PDB file of C-alpha atoms in Angstrom:
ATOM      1  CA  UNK A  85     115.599  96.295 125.599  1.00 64.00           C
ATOM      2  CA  UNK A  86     112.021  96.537 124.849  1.00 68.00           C
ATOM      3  CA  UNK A  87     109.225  98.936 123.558  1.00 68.00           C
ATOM      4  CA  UNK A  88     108.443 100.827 126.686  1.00 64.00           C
ATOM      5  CA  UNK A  89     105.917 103.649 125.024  1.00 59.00           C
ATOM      6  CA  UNK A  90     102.981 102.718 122.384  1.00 63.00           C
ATOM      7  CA  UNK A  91     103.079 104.748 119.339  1.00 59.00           C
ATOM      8  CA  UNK A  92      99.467 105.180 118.369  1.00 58.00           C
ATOM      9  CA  UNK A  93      98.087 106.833 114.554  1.00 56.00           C
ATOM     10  CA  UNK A  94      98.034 110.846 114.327  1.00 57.00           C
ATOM     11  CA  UNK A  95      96.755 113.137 112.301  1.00 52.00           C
ATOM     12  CA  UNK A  96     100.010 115.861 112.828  1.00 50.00           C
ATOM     13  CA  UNK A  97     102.226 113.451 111.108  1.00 65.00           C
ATOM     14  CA  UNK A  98     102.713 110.362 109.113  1.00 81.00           C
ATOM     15  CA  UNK A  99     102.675 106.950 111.100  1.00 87.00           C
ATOM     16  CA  UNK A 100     102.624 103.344 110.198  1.00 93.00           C
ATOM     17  CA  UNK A 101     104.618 100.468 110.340  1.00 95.00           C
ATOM     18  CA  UNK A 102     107.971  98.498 108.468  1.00 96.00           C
ATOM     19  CA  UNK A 103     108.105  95.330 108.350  1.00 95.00           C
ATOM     20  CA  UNK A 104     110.858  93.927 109.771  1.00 95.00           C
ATOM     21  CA  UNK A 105     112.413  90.462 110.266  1.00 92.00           C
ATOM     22  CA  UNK A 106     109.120  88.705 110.877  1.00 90.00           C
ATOM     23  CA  UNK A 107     107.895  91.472 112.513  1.00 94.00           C
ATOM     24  CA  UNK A 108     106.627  95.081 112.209  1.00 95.00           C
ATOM     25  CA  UNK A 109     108.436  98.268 113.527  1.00 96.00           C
ATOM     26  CA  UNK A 110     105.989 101.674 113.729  1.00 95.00           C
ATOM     27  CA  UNK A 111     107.097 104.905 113.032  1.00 95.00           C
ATOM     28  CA  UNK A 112     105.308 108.438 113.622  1.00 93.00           C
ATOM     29  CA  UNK A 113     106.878 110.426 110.815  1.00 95.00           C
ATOM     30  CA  UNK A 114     108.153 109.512 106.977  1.00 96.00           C
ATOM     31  CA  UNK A 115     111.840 110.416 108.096  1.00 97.00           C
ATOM     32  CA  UNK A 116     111.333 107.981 110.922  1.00 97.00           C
ATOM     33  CA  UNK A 117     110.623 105.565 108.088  1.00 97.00           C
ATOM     34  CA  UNK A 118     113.228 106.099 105.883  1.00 98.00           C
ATOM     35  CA  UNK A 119     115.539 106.123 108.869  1.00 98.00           C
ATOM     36  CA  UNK A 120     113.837 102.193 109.646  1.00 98.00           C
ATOM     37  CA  UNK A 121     114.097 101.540 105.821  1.00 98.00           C
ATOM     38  CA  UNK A 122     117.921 102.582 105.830  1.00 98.00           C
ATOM     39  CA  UNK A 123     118.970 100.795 108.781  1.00 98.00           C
ATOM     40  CA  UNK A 124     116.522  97.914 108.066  1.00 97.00           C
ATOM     41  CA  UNK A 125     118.975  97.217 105.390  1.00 97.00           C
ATOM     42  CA  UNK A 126     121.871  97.073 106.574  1.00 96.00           C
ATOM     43  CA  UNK A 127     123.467  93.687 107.312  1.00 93.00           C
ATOM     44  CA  UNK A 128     125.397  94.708 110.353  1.00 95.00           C
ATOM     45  CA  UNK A 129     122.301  95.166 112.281  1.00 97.00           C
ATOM     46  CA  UNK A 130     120.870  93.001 114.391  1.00 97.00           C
ATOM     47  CA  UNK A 131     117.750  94.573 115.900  1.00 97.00           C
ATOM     48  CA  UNK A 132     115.613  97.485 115.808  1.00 98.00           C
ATOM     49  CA  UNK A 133     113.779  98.789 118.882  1.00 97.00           C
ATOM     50  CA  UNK A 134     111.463 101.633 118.868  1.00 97.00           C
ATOM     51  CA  UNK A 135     110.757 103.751 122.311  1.00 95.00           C
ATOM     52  CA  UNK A 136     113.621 101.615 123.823  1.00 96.00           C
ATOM     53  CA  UNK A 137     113.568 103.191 127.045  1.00 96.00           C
ATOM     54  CA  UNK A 138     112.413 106.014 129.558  1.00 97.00           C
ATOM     55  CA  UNK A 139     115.137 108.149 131.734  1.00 97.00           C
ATOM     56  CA  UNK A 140     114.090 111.036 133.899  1.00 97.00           C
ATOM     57  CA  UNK A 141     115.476 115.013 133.361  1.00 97.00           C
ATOM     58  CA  UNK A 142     115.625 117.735 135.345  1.00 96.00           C
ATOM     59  CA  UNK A 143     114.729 121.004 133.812  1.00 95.00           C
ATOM     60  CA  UNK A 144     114.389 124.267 135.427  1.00 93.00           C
ATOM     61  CA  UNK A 145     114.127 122.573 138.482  1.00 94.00           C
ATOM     62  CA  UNK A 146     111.044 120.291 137.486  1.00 97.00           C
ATOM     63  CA  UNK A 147     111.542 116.294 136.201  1.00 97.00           C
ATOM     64  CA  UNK A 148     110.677 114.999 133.500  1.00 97.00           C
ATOM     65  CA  UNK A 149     110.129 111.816 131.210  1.00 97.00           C
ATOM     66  CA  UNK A 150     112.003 111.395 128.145  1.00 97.00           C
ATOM     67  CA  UNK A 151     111.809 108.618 125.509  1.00 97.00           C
ATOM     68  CA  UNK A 152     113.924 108.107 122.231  1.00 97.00           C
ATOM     69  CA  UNK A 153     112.922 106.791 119.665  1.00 97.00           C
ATOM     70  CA  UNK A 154     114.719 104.091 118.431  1.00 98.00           C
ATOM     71  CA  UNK A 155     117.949 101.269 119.773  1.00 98.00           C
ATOM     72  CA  UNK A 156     120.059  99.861 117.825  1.00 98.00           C
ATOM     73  CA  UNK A 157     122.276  96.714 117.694  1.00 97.00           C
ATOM     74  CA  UNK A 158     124.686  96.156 115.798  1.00 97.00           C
ATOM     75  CA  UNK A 159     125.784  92.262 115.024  1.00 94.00           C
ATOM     76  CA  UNK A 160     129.314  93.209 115.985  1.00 91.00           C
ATOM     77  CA  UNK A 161     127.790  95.028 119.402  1.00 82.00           C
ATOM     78  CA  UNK A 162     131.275  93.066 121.472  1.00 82.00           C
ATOM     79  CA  UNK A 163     133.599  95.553 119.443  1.00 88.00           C
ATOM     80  CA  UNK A 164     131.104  98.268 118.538  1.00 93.00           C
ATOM     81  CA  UNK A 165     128.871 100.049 120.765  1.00 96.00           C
ATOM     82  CA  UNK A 166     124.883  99.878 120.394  1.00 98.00           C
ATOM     83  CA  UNK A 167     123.182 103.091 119.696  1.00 98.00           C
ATOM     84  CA  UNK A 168     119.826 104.971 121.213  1.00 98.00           C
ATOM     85  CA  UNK A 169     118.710 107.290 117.779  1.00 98.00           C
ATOM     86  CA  UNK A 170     116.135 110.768 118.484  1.00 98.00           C
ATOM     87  CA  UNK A 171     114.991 111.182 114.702  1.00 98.00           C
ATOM     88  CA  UNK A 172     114.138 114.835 114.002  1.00 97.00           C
ATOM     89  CA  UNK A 173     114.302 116.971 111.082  1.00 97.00           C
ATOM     90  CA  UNK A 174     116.683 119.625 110.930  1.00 96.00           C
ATOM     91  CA  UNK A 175     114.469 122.706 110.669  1.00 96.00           C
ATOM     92  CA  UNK A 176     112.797 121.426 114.022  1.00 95.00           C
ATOM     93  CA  UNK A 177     115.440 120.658 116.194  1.00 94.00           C
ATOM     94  CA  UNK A 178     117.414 123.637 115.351  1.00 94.00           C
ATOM     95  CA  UNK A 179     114.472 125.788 116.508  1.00 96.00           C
ATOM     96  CA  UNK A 180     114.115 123.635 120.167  1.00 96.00           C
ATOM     97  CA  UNK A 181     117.777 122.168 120.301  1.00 94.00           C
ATOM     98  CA  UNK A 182     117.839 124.712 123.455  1.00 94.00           C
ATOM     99  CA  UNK A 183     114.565 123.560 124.886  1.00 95.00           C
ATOM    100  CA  UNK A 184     115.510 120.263 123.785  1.00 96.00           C
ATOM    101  CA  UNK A 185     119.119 120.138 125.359  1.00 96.00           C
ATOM    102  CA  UNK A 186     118.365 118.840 128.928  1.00 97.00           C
ATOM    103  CA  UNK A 187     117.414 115.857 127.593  1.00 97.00           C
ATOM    104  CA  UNK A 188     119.333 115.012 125.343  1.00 97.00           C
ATOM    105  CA  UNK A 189     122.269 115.632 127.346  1.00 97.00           C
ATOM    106  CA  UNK A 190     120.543 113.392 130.160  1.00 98.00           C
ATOM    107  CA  UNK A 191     120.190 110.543 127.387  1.00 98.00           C
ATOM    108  CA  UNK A 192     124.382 111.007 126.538  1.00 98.00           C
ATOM    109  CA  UNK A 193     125.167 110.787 130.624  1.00 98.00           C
ATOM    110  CA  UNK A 194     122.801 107.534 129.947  1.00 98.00           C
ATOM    111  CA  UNK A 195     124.164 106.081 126.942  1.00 98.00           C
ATOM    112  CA  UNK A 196     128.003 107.017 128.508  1.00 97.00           C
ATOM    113  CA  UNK A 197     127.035 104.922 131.696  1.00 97.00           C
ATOM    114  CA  UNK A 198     125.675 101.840 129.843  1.00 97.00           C
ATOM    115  CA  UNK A 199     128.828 101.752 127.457  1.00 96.00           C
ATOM    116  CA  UNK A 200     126.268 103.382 124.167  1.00 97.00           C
ATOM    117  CA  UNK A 201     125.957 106.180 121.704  1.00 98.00           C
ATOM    118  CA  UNK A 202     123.567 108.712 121.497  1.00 98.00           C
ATOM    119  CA  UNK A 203     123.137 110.404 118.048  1.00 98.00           C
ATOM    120  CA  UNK A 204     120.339 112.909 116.697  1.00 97.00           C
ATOM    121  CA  UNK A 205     119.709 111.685 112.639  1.00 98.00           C
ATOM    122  CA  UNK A 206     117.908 114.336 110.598  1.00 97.00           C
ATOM    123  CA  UNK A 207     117.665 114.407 106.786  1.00 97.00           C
ATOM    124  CA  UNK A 208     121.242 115.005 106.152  1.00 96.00           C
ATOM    125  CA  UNK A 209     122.001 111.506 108.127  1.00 96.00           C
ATOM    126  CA  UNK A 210     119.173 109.491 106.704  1.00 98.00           C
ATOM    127  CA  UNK A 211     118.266 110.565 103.324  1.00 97.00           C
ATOM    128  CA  UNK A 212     121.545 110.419 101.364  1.00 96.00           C
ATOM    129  CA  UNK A 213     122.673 107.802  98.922  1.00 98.00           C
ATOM    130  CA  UNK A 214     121.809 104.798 100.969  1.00 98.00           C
ATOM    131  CA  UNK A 215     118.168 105.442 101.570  1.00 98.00           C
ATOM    132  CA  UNK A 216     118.047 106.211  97.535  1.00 98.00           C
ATOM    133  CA  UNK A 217     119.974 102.602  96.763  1.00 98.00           C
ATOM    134  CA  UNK A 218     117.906 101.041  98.450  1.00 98.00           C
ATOM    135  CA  UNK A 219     114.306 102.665  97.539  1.00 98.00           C
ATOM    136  CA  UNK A 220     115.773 101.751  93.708  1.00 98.00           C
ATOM    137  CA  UNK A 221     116.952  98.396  94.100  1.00 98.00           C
ATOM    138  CA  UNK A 222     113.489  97.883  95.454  1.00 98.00           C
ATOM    139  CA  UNK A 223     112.384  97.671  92.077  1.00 97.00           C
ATOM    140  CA  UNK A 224     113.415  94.751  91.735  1.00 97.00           C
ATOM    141  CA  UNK A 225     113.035  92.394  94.611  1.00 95.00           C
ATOM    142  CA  UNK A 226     110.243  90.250  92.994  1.00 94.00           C
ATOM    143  CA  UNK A 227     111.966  89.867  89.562  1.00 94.00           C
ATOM    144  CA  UNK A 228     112.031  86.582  88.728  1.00 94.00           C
ATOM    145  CA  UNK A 229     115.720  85.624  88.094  1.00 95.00           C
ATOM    146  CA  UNK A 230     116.612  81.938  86.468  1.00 95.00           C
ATOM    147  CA  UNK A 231     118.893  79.549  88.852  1.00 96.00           C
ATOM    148  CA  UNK A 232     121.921  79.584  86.049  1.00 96.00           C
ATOM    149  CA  UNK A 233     121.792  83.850  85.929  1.00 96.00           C
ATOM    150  CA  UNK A 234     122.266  83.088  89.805  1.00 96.00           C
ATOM    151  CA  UNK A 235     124.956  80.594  89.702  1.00 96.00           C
ATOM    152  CA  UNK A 236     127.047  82.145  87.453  1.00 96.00           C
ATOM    153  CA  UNK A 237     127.264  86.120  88.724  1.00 97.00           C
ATOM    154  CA  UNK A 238     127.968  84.947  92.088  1.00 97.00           C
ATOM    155  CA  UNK A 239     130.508  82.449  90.613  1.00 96.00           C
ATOM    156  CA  UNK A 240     132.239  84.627  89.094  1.00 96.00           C
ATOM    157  CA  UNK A 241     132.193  87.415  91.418  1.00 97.00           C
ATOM    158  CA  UNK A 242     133.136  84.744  94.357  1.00 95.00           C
ATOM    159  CA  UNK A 243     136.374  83.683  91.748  1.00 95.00           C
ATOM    160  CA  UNK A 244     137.507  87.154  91.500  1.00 96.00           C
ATOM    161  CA  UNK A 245     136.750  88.289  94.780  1.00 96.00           C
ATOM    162  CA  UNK A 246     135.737  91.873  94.274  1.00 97.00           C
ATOM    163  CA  UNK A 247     134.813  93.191  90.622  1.00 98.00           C
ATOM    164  CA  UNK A 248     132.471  96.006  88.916  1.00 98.00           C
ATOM    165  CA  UNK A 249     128.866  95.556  87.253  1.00 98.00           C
ATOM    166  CA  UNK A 250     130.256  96.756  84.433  1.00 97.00           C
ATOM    167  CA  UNK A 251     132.355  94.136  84.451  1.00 97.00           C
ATOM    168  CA  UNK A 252     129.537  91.424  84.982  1.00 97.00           C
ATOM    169  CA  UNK A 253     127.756  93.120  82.533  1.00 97.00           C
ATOM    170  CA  UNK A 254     130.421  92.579  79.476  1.00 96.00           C
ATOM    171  CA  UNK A 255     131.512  89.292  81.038  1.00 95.00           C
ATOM    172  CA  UNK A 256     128.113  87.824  80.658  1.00 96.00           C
ATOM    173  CA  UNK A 257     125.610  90.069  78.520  1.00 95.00           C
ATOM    174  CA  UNK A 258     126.822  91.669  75.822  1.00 88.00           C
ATOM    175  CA  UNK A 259     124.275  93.406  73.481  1.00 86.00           C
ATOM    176  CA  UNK A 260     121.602  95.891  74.605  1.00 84.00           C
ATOM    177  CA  UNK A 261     118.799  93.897  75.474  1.00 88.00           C
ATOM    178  CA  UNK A 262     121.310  90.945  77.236  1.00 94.00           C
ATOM    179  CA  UNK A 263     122.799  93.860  79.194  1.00 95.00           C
ATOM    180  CA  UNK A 264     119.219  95.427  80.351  1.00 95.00           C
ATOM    181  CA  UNK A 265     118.524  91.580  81.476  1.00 96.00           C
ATOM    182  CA  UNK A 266     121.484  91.578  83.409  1.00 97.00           C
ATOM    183  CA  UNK A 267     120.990  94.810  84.970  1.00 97.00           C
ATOM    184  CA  UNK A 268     118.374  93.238  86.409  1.00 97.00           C
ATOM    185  CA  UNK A 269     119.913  90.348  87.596  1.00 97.00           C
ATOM    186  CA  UNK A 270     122.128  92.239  89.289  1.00 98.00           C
ATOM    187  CA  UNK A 271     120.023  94.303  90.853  1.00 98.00           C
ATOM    188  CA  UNK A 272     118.146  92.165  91.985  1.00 98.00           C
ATOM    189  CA  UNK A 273     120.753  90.143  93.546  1.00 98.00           C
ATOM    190  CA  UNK A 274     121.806  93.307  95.384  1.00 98.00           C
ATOM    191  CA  UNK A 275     118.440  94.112  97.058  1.00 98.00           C
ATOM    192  CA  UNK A 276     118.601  90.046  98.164  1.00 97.00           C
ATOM    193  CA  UNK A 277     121.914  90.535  99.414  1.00 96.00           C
ATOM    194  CA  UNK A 278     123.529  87.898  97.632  1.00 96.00           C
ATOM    195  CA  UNK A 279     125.911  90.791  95.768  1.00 97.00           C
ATOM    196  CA  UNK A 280     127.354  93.138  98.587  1.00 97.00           C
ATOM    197  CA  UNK A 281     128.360  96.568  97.713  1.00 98.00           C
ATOM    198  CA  UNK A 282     128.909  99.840  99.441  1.00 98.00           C
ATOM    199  CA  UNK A 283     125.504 101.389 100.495  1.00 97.00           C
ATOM    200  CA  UNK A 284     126.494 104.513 101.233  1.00 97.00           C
ATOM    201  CA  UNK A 285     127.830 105.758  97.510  1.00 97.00           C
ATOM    202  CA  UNK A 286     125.823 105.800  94.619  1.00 97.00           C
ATOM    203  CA  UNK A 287     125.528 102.826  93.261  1.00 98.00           C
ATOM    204  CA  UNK A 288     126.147 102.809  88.933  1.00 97.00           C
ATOM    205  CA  UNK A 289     127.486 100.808  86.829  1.00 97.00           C
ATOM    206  CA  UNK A 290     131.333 101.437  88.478  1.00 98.00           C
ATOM    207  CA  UNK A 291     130.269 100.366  91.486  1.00 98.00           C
ATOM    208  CA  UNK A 292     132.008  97.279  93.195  1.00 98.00           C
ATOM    209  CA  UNK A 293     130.541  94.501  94.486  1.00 98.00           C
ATOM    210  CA  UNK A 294     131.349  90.971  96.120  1.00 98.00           C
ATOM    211  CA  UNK A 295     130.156  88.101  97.497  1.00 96.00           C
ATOM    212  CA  UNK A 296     130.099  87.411 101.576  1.00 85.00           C
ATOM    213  CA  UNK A 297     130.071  83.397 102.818  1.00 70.00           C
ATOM    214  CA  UNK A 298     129.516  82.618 106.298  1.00 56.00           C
TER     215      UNK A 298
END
C-alpha cells in the first residue's frame, strides 16, 4: 500500500510528523501521534502507512469516499493479519459512531475480503502503559553508556535467559549512586532495544527483561 490522501497543517487540530525508519510519518491530531509513537516502537512492526487507501460507501442512498488513517504490518504478517487503524477519541466517535457506521462497516467488508483487520483505537487503546514506557525511556536514548556497562548487562541477561532489573541492579551496582548509574544503563538499553521487556505493563524495577539474537 501507499499514501493515497495528503495530510496538509490545520489550525482545528494538532499535525506534524514522526520520524520513522528513515523516514517521516504525519499525523493530524496528538492521539494520532501517540498512536505512531506506540506502534513506532514496537519490534513486530514492519511498516507504517498513513491514508493507506480509499473505498467507496453507500449512505442513504448517496456514495461516498472514505479514507483511514493508518495500515499496518506486522513482521509476522504470513501468520498474523495486517491491520487498517481509524484513530478517534472516544468522546467523538461515540457522538457520530451512528453517522459514522456505514463506513466503517464498508472498511470491515474490505478488510474481511483482503484477509485484514479493521480496528477503531481511541485513548483507552493508545494511551495506556506502553505509550507511557516509552515517552520515559525516552529520557534516555542519548545517554552515553561505556562499551563494558554494555557487554556485561546483556551478558548476563543472555546467560540467564530472562531475569529482573532488580536483579541487574544488585548483580552489578550496588550502592546508591552505582545503582542510579545502572538505572540508566538499563534504561537506556531498553529504549535501544538491546533489553526486551513487556511494553504493555508498567515497567519498574520487577519488571523482566531479556535479550533477543537473530
Amino acid at each position: 500500500m501507499k499514501q493515497v490522501r495528503t495530510i496538509k497543517p490545520t489550525r482545528m487540530s494538532v499535525s506534524g510528523k514522526y520520524m520513522y525508519k528513515g523516514g517521516s510519518i504525519p499525523y493530524e491530531s496528538t492521539l494520532e501521534r501517540d498512536f505512531l509513537i506506540v506502534y513506532g516502537f514496537r519490534d513486530d512492526v514492519k511498516s507504517i502507512i498513513p491514508q493507506p487507501l480509499k473505498i467507496k460507501f453507500k449512505k442513504n442512498g448517496r456514495t461516498y469516499p472514505y479514507t483511514p488513517d493508518f495500515f499496518i504490518e506486522y513482521e509476522d504478517s504470513a501468520n498474523r493479519k495486517n491491520m487498517i487503524v481509524e484513530v478517534k477519541p472516544n468522546k467523538l466517535w461515540r457522538e457520530n459512531w451512528r453517522d459514522w457506521s456505514d463506513k466503517w462497516k464498508a472498511m470491515k467488508r474490505y478488510c474481511k475480503d483482503n484477509d485484514m483487520t479493521f480496528r477503531i483505537y481511541d485513548e483507552s487503546r493508545i494511551r495506556n502503559d506502553a505509550l507511557a514506557n516509552i515517552m520515559f525511556l525516552s529520557n534516555f536514548k542519548n545517554t552515553h553508556i561505556e562499551h563494558a556497562d554494555i557487554e556485561a548487562v546483556l551478558s548476563q541477561v543472555n546467560i540467564m535467559g530472562v531475569t529482573t532489573i532488580d536483579y541487574l541492579l544488585t548483580r552489578f551496582y550496588s550502592g546508591k549512586l552505582l545503582r542510579n548509574h545502572g538505572l540508566r544503563v538499563i534504561y537506556h538499553l531498553l529504549y535501544t532495544q538491546k533489553l526486551k521487556f513487556d511494553l504493555f505493563s508498567k515497567l519498574d524495577e520487577q519488571s523482566e527483561v531479556w535479550v533477543e539474537y537473530e
